[in-house]
Amino acid sequence: MKSKNILIVGMLMLMPAAVFAQQRIQRAFDVLRRSNVKEVSSIHNMEKDPDSGKMVGLEDTFDFEITNNRDKQMIDIIRKAFEQDEANAYSVSTGSKGNSEDLVSLAVGDATKGGVAIGLIKGSKWIYACFLDPNDSLRQHRYAYALEWAEDGNKIRGRIVKTYATTLKFRQGKTTQRRTISINGNTMQVLEGLGNSFSFNMNEKSSEIWLTEFNTYKNHFLKNPDGNAANSYAAEIYRLCKDAQSLEDVEKNMVATEILKLKKKTKDEFIQQLFDMSIERLKK
């Protein structure tokens, strides 16, 4: 297997950039899947437009564990592929704060059902790149590829992700719909259209608005606590808890109790850790 991987890698490095573009990353992902790494979990979901038959959303996630020293080269192979395809990407980002405040969610489809979280593995490093769909003449859709990994003693825990979605620029451009809501007798306008989040037309977020947003994410999470979008909703709850100054102590205690209930609903240890971090934030 080692010699086979090296041969494939050599072929990847020799192919012209114009031929492969982002396909170097895809080929490197394929090499990893065919190697001796241990599959921890995987998700593959694709959505098509029922009228045109064209793909409108994709999530392909592969969580793995490497214990064989020979296979640890897979990480370097994928990182090299990202470097070679970087010139063709319109967005590239790297980070090394796994399980901290800086989480990334890669959108899937139109983002109304959330996305795939990157940066949840404790002590991890990650890289992701976005490429416009070459078959979309309107430049509204993109492919995103991500690698996240962390060394844990003699093993490496990691994740590779591929998603297909509308671009952030396109989603932001659709943020034109407004509706009026009333909270405790106060009327305000709400902007809708940025994926699964809400933006309120107020300079300061009151406790009522905070709790309303929290309840929205909580209810979305409970619909499928082990589903594809669960990571995204958990991350949004964490983001809220990082900025909870408007809440009174009794409200923070109430939210912490609800988060503990959410934690019991999922078996995903990353999400459980994220909820623990959310509660710690509420205590500050």
C-alpha positions as a LaTeX table, in Angstrom:
\begin{tabular}{lrrr}
\hline
Residue & $x$ (\AA) & $y$ (\AA) & $z$ (\AA) \\
\hline
Met1 & 0.00 & 0.00 & 0.00 \\
Lys2 & 2.84 & 2.40 & 0.81 \\
Ser3 & 4.44 & 2.03 & $-2.60$ \\
Lys4 & 1.06 & 2.41 & $-4.27$ \\
Asn5 & 0.38 & 5.66 & $-2.39$ \\
Ile6 & 3.79 & 7.06 & $-3.30$ \\
Leu7 & 3.19 & 6.23 & $-6.96$ \\
Ile8 & $-0.19$ & 7.98 & $-6.95$ \\
Val9 & 1.29 & 11.01 & $-5.21$ \\
Gly10 & 4.05 & 11.19 & $-7.80$ \\
Met11 & 1.47 & 11.20 & $-10.57$ \\
Leu12 & $-0.46$ & 13.96 & $-8.81$ \\
Met13 & 2.58 & 16.18 & $-8.62$ \\
Leu14 & 3.44 & 15.73 & $-12.29$ \\
Met15 & 0.02 & 16.56 & $-13.74$ \\
Pro16 & $-0.41$ & 20.05 & $-15.26$ \\
Ala17 & $-2.26$ & 22.53 & $-13.07$ \\
Ala18 & $-4.62$ & 23.45 & $-15.92$ \\
Val19 & $-5.78$ & 19.85 & $-16.14$ \\
Phe20 & $-6.38$ & 19.27 & $-12.46$ \\
Ala21 & $-7.25$ & 22.62 & $-10.86$ \\
Gln22 & $-8.94$ & 21.61 & $-7.58$ \\
Gln23 & $-8.86$ & 17.95 & $-8.59$ \\
Arg24 & $-5.44$ & 17.52 & $-6.96$ \\
Ile25 & $-7.18$ & 17.89 & $-3.61$ \\
Gln26 & $-9.92$ & 15.49 & $-4.66$ \\
Arg27 & $-7.36$ & 12.91 & $-5.80$ \\
Ala28 & $-5.46$ & 13.27 & $-2.51$ \\
Phe29 & $-8.72$ & 12.73 & $-0.61$ \\
Asp30 & $-9.29$ & 9.57 & $-2.66$ \\
Val31 & $-5.80$ & 8.33 & $-1.83$ \\
Leu32 & $-6.51$ & 8.78 & 1.88 \\
Arg33 & $-9.78$ & 6.84 & 1.66 \\
Arg34 & $-8.05$ & 3.96 & $-0.13$ \\
Ser35 & $-5.17$ & 3.79 & 2.36 \\
Asn36 & $-5.05$ & 1.84 & 5.61 \\
Val37 & $-6.42$ & 4.64 & 7.80 \\
Lys38 & $-9.22$ & 3.75 & 10.18 \\
Glu39 & $-12.63$ & 5.13 & 9.25 \\
Val40 & $-14.29$ & 6.57 & 12.35 \\
Ser41 & $-17.40$ & 7.85 & 10.58 \\
Ser42 & $-18.50$ & 9.16 & 7.21 \\
Ile43 & $-21.42$ & 11.10 & 5.77 \\
His44 & $-22.43$ & 11.48 & 2.14 \\
Asn45 & $-25.50$ & 13.48 & 1.21 \\
Met46 & $-26.37$ & 15.00 & $-2.15$ \\
Glu47 & $-29.37$ & 17.06 & $-3.17$ \\
Lys48 & $-30.52$ & 17.73 & $-6.73$ \\
Asp49 & $-32.99$ & 20.15 & $-8.22$ \\
Pro50 & $-36.00$ & 17.94 & $-9.07$ \\
Asp51 & $-36.71$ & 19.88 & $-12.27$ \\
Ser52 & $-33.25$ & 20.29 & $-13.79$ \\
Gly53 & $-31.53$ & 17.32 & $-12.16$ \\
Lys54 & $-28.54$ & 19.52 & $-11.33$ \\
Met55 & $-26.78$ & 19.16 & $-8.00$ \\
Val56 & $-27.61$ & 21.97 & $-5.58$ \\
Gly57 & $-26.09$ & 20.64 & $-2.37$ \\
Leu58 & $-23.44$ & 18.15 & $-1.27$ \\
Glu59 & $-21.79$ & 17.05 & 1.96 \\
Asp60 & $-19.05$ & 14.42 & 1.90 \\
Thr61 & $-17.38$ & 14.06 & 5.30 \\
Phe62 & $-14.83$ & 11.41 & 6.31 \\
Asp63 & $-13.54$ & 11.21 & 9.90 \\
Phe64 & $-10.46$ & 9.05 & 10.31 \\
Glu65 & $-7.73$ & 7.89 & 12.66 \\
Ile66 & $-4.13$ & 7.12 & 11.68 \\
Thr67 & $-2.07$ & 4.82 & 13.89 \\
Asn68 & 0.45 & 3.53 & 11.32 \\
Asn69 & 3.54 & 5.71 & 10.90 \\
Arg70 & 3.66 & 4.91 & 7.18 \\
Asp71 & 0.20 & 6.38 & 6.66 \\
Lys72 & 0.96 & 9.64 & 8.46 \\
Gln73 & 2.39 & 10.87 & 5.15 \\
Met74 & $-1.23$ & 11.17 & 3.98 \\
Ile75 & $-1.53$ & 14.46 & 5.85 \\
Asp76 & 1.49 & 15.92 & 4.03 \\
Ile77 & 0.12 & 14.63 & 0.71 \\
Ile78 & $-3.17$ & 16.47 & 1.18 \\
Arg79 & $-1.49$ & 19.65 & 2.42 \\
Lys80 & 0.72 & 19.63 & $-0.67$ \\
Ala81 & $-2.36$ & 19.25 & $-2.86$ \\
Phe82 & $-3.92$ & 22.32 & $-1.21$ \\
Glu83 & $-0.74$ & 24.29 & $-1.89$ \\
Gln84 & $-0.72$ & 23.32 & $-5.56$ \\
Asp85 & $-4.41$ & 24.13 & $-6.09$ \\
Glu86 & $-4.30$ & 27.38 & $-4.12$ \\
Ala87 & $-3.87$ & 29.55 & $-7.23$ \\
Asn88 & $-7.23$ & 28.33 & $-8.56$ \\
Ala89 & $-9.14$ & 28.97 & $-5.33$ \\
Tyr90 & $-10.99$ & 32.20 & $-4.58$ \\
Ser91 & $-10.68$ & 31.67 & $-0.83$ \\
Val92 & $-8.11$ & 29.80 & 1.27 \\
Ser93 & $-7.86$ & 29.78 & 5.04 \\
Thr94 & $-5.76$ & 27.99 & 7.64 \\
Gly95 & $-6.00$ & 27.78 & 11.41 \\
Ser96 & $-4.55$ & 26.05 & 14.44 \\
Lys97 & $-7.04$ & 26.69 & 17.20 \\
Gly98 & $-9.06$ & 23.51 & 17.20 \\
Asn99 & $-11.80$ & 23.41 & 19.84 \\
Ser100 & $-11.44$ & 27.14 & 20.53 \\
Glu101 & $-13.38$ & 30.28 & 19.71 \\
Asp102 & $-12.55$ & 30.36 & 16.01 \\
Leu103 & $-14.83$ & 27.78 & 14.41 \\
Val104 & $-15.61$ & 27.53 & 10.71 \\
Ser105 & $-18.83$ & 26.21 & 9.21 \\
Leu106 & $-18.73$ & 25.17 & 5.54 \\
Ala107 & $-22.16$ & 25.76 & 4.05 \\
Val108 & $-24.10$ & 23.02 & 2.28 \\
Gly109 & $-26.64$ & 23.86 & $-0.42$ \\
Asp110 & $-28.28$ & 27.20 & 0.30 \\
Ala111 & $-27.14$ & 26.95 & 3.96 \\
Thr112 & $-30.68$ & 26.84 & 5.31 \\
Lys113 & $-29.93$ & 23.40 & 6.74 \\
Gly114 & $-26.61$ & 24.43 & 8.24 \\
Gly115 & $-23.15$ & 23.26 & 7.28 \\
Val116 & $-20.12$ & 21.23 & 8.35 \\
Ala117 & $-18.09$ & 22.48 & 11.31 \\
Ile118 & $-14.30$ & 22.71 & 11.08 \\
Gly119 & $-12.14$ & 23.33 & 14.16 \\
Leu120 & $-13.91$ & 21.13 & 16.68 \\
Ile121 & $-11.10$ & 18.62 & 17.20 \\
Lys122 & $-9.14$ & 19.62 & 20.29 \\
Gly123 & $-5.71$ & 21.00 & 19.41 \\
Ser124 & $-6.24$ & 20.61 & 15.68 \\
Lys125 & $-4.88$ & 22.41 & 12.66 \\
Trp126 & $-7.01$ & 22.94 & 9.57 \\
Ile127 & $-7.06$ & 24.27 & 6.05 \\
Tyr128 & $-9.92$ & 24.86 & 3.66 \\
Ala129 & $-10.26$ & 26.23 & 0.15 \\
Cys130 & $-13.24$ & 27.32 & $-1.96$ \\
Phe131 & $-13.46$ & 27.00 & $-5.75$ \\
Leu132 & $-16.16$ & 28.29 & $-8.06$ \\
Asp133 & $-18.09$ & 25.57 & $-9.89$ \\
Pro134 & $-16.63$ & 25.70 & $-13.43$ \\
Asn135 & $-19.98$ & 24.50 & $-14.83$ \\
Asp136 & $-21.96$ & 27.34 & $-13.26$ \\
Ser137 & $-21.90$ & 30.24 & $-15.71$ \\
Leu138 & $-23.68$ & 32.46 & $-13.16$ \\
Arg139 & $-20.85$ & 31.96 & $-10.64$ \\
Gln140 & $-23.33$ & 31.32 & $-7.83$ \\
His141 & $-22.09$ & 27.91 & $-6.63$ \\
Arg142 & $-18.82$ & 26.69 & $-5.22$ \\
Tyr143 & $-17.00$ & 23.60 & $-3.99$ \\
Ala144 & $-15.26$ & 23.74 & $-0.61$ \\
Tyr145 & $-12.58$ & 21.30 & 0.54 \\
Ala146 & $-11.21$ & 21.05 & 4.07 \\
Leu147 & $-8.64$ & 19.07 & 6.02 \\
Glu148 & $-8.50$ & 19.07 & 9.81 \\
Trp149 & $-6.07$ & 17.00 & 11.87 \\
Ala150 & $-4.59$ & 16.71 & 15.35 \\
Glu151 & $-1.78$ & 14.57 & 16.72 \\
Asp152 & $-2.82$ & 12.65 & 19.82 \\
Gly153 & 0.13 & 10.66 & 21.14 \\
Asn154 & 1.05 & 8.07 & 18.53 \\
Lys155 & $-2.05$ & 8.60 & 16.45 \\
Ile156 & $-3.60$ & 11.31 & 14.30 \\
Arg157 & $-7.28$ & 12.16 & 14.40 \\
Gly158 & $-8.60$ & 13.93 & 11.35 \\
Arg159 & $-11.39$ & 14.87 & 9.01 \\
Ile160 & $-11.64$ & 15.63 & 5.30 \\
Val161 & $-14.67$ & 17.48 & 4.00 \\
Lys162 & $-16.11$ & 18.38 & 0.62 \\
Thr163 & $-19.25$ & 20.49 & 0.29 \\
Tyr164 & $-21.17$ & 22.09 & $-2.55$ \\
Ala165 & $-23.19$ & 25.23 & $-1.89$ \\
Thr166 & $-24.10$ & 28.68 & $-3.08$ \\
Thr167 & $-21.32$ & 31.20 & $-2.49$ \\
Leu168 & $-21.41$ & 33.44 & 0.57 \\
Lys169 & $-21.56$ & 36.48 & $-1.73$ \\
Phe170 & $-24.67$ & 35.09 & $-3.43$ \\
Arg171 & $-26.37$ & 34.31 & $-0.10$ \\
Gln172 & $-25.60$ & 37.76 & 1.26 \\
Gly173 & $-27.00$ & 39.31 & $-1.91$ \\
Lys174 & $-30.33$ & 37.62 & $-1.24$ \\
Thr175 & $-30.66$ & 39.25 & 2.18 \\
Thr176 & $-33.44$ & 41.58 & 1.16 \\
Gln177 & $-36.53$ & 40.08 & 2.77 \\
Arg178 & $-37.89$ & 41.76 & 5.88 \\
Arg179 & $-40.63$ & 40.85 & 8.28 \\
Thr180 & $-41.93$ & 42.45 & 11.45 \\
Ile181 & $-42.01$ & 40.60 & 14.75 \\
Ser182 & $-43.12$ & 41.58 & 18.22 \\
Ile183 & $-41.26$ & 40.63 & 21.39 \\
Asn184 & $-42.78$ & 41.69 & 24.71 \\
Gly185 & $-44.78$ & 44.36 & 22.94 \\
Asn186 & $-41.76$ & 45.81 & 21.10 \\
Thr187 & $-41.98$ & 45.78 & 17.31 \\
Met188 & $-38.85$ & 45.40 & 15.18 \\
Gln189 & $-37.80$ & 44.40 & 11.69 \\
Val190 & $-35.94$ & 41.16 & 11.00 \\
Leu191 & $-33.74$ & 40.58 & 7.97 \\
Glu192 & $-33.86$ & 37.05 & 6.61 \\
Gly193 & $-31.81$ & 35.16 & 4.07 \\
Leu194 & $-28.34$ & 34.56 & 5.57 \\
Gly195 & $-28.51$ & 30.82 & 5.83 \\
Asn196 & $-29.81$ & 29.60 & 9.17 \\
Ser197 & $-29.23$ & 32.78 & 11.14 \\
Phe198 & $-31.22$ & 35.91 & 11.88 \\
Ser199 & $-29.98$ & 39.52 & 11.85 \\
Phe200 & $-32.01$ & 42.00 & 13.89 \\
Asn201 & $-32.14$ & 45.65 & 12.95 \\
Met202 & $-30.97$ & 46.89 & 16.34 \\
Asn203 & $-27.63$ & 48.21 & 17.53 \\
Glu204 & $-27.69$ & 46.31 & 20.81 \\
Lys205 & $-29.00$ & 42.78 & 21.31 \\
Ser206 & $-31.42$ & 42.68 & 24.23 \\
Ser207 & $-31.91$ & 39.64 & 26.43 \\
Glu208 & $-35.27$ & 38.99 & 24.76 \\
Ile209 & $-33.65$ & 38.87 & 21.31 \\
Trp210 & $-30.77$ & 36.75 & 22.64 \\
Leu211 & $-33.14$ & 34.21 & 24.14 \\
Thr212 & $-35.25$ & 34.15 & 20.98 \\
Glu213 & $-32.21$ & 33.35 & 18.85 \\
Phe214 & $-31.08$ & 30.71 & 21.32 \\
Asn215 & $-34.50$ & 29.08 & 21.26 \\
Thr216 & $-34.44$ & 29.04 & 17.45 \\
Tyr217 & $-31.10$ & 27.23 & 17.30 \\
Lys218 & $-32.13$ & 24.90 & 20.12 \\
Asn219 & $-35.29$ & 23.84 & 18.30 \\
His220 & $-33.40$ & 23.30 & 15.03 \\
Phe221 & $-30.84$ & 21.17 & 16.86 \\
Leu222 & $-33.48$ & 19.04 & 18.56 \\
Lys223 & $-35.08$ & 18.15 & 15.24 \\
Asn224 & $-32.05$ & 15.98 & 14.47 \\
Pro225 & $-29.31$ & 16.14 & 17.15 \\
Asp226 & $-27.15$ & 13.65 & 15.28 \\
Gly227 & $-27.85$ & 14.98 & 11.80 \\
Asn228 & $-25.67$ & 16.85 & 9.34 \\
Ala229 & $-26.61$ & 20.32 & 10.60 \\
Ala230 & $-26.20$ & 19.56 & 14.32 \\
Asn231 & $-22.60$ & 20.83 & 14.39 \\
Ser232 & $-23.62$ & 24.11 & 12.84 \\
Tyr233 & $-26.47$ & 24.77 & 15.29 \\
Ala234 & $-24.23$ & 23.82 & 18.24 \\
Ala235 & $-21.59$ & 26.26 & 16.96 \\
Glu236 & $-24.20$ & 29.03 & 16.68 \\
Ile237 & $-25.26$ & 28.39 & 20.29 \\
Tyr238 & $-21.61$ & 28.64 & 21.33 \\
Arg239 & $-21.24$ & 31.95 & 19.47 \\
Leu240 & $-24.26$ & 33.29 & 21.34 \\
Cys241 & $-22.85$ & 32.21 & 24.69 \\
Lys242 & $-19.62$ & 34.09 & 23.97 \\
Asp243 & $-21.63$ & 37.32 & 23.97 \\
Ala244 & $-24.23$ & 36.96 & 26.71 \\
Gln245 & $-23.66$ & 40.20 & 28.61 \\
Ser246 & $-27.30$ & 41.22 & 28.19 \\
Leu247 & $-28.54$ & 38.20 & 30.16 \\
Glu248 & $-29.22$ & 38.30 & 33.87 \\
Asp249 & $-27.84$ & 35.57 & 36.10 \\
Val250 & $-31.18$ & 33.81 & 36.34 \\
Glu251 & $-31.43$ & 33.80 & 32.54 \\
Lys252 & $-27.91$ & 32.44 & 32.16 \\
Asn253 & $-28.75$ & 29.63 & 34.59 \\
Met254 & $-31.88$ & 28.82 & 32.61 \\
Val255 & $-29.91$ & 28.68 & 29.34 \\
Ala256 & $-27.20$ & 26.53 & 30.92 \\
Thr257 & $-29.87$ & 24.06 & 32.04 \\
Glu258 & $-31.26$ & 23.89 & 28.50 \\
Ile259 & $-27.79$ & 23.34 & 27.04 \\
Leu260 & $-27.23$ & 20.41 & 29.42 \\
Lys261 & $-30.44$ & 18.89 & 28.04 \\
Leu262 & $-29.14$ & 19.37 & 24.50 \\
Lys263 & $-25.85$ & 17.71 & 25.44 \\
Lys264 & $-27.70$ & 14.58 & 26.53 \\
Lys265 & $-29.43$ & 14.37 & 23.15 \\
Thr266 & $-26.27$ & 13.78 & 21.11 \\
Lys267 & $-23.58$ & 11.12 & 21.10 \\
Asp268 & $-21.12$ & 13.31 & 19.20 \\
Glu269 & $-18.26$ & 14.07 & 21.60 \\
Phe270 & $-17.24$ & 17.21 & 19.71 \\
Ile271 & $-20.71$ & 18.69 & 20.09 \\
Gln272 & $-20.76$ & 17.67 & 23.75 \\
Gln273 & $-17.47$ & 19.51 & 24.27 \\
Leu274 & $-18.87$ & 22.53 & 22.46 \\
Phe275 & $-21.85$ & 22.61 & 24.80 \\
Asp276 & $-19.52$ & 22.36 & 27.82 \\
Met277 & $-17.59$ & 25.34 & 26.49 \\
Ser278 & $-20.87$ & 27.23 & 25.99 \\
Ile279 & $-21.80$ & 26.74 & 29.63 \\
Glu280 & $-18.34$ & 27.89 & 30.74 \\
Arg281 & $-18.79$ & 31.05 & 28.67 \\
Leu282 & $-22.07$ & 31.78 & 30.40 \\
Lys283 & $-20.29$ & 31.74 & 33.76 \\
Lys284 & $-17.95$ & 34.59 & 32.76 \\
\hline
\end{tabular}
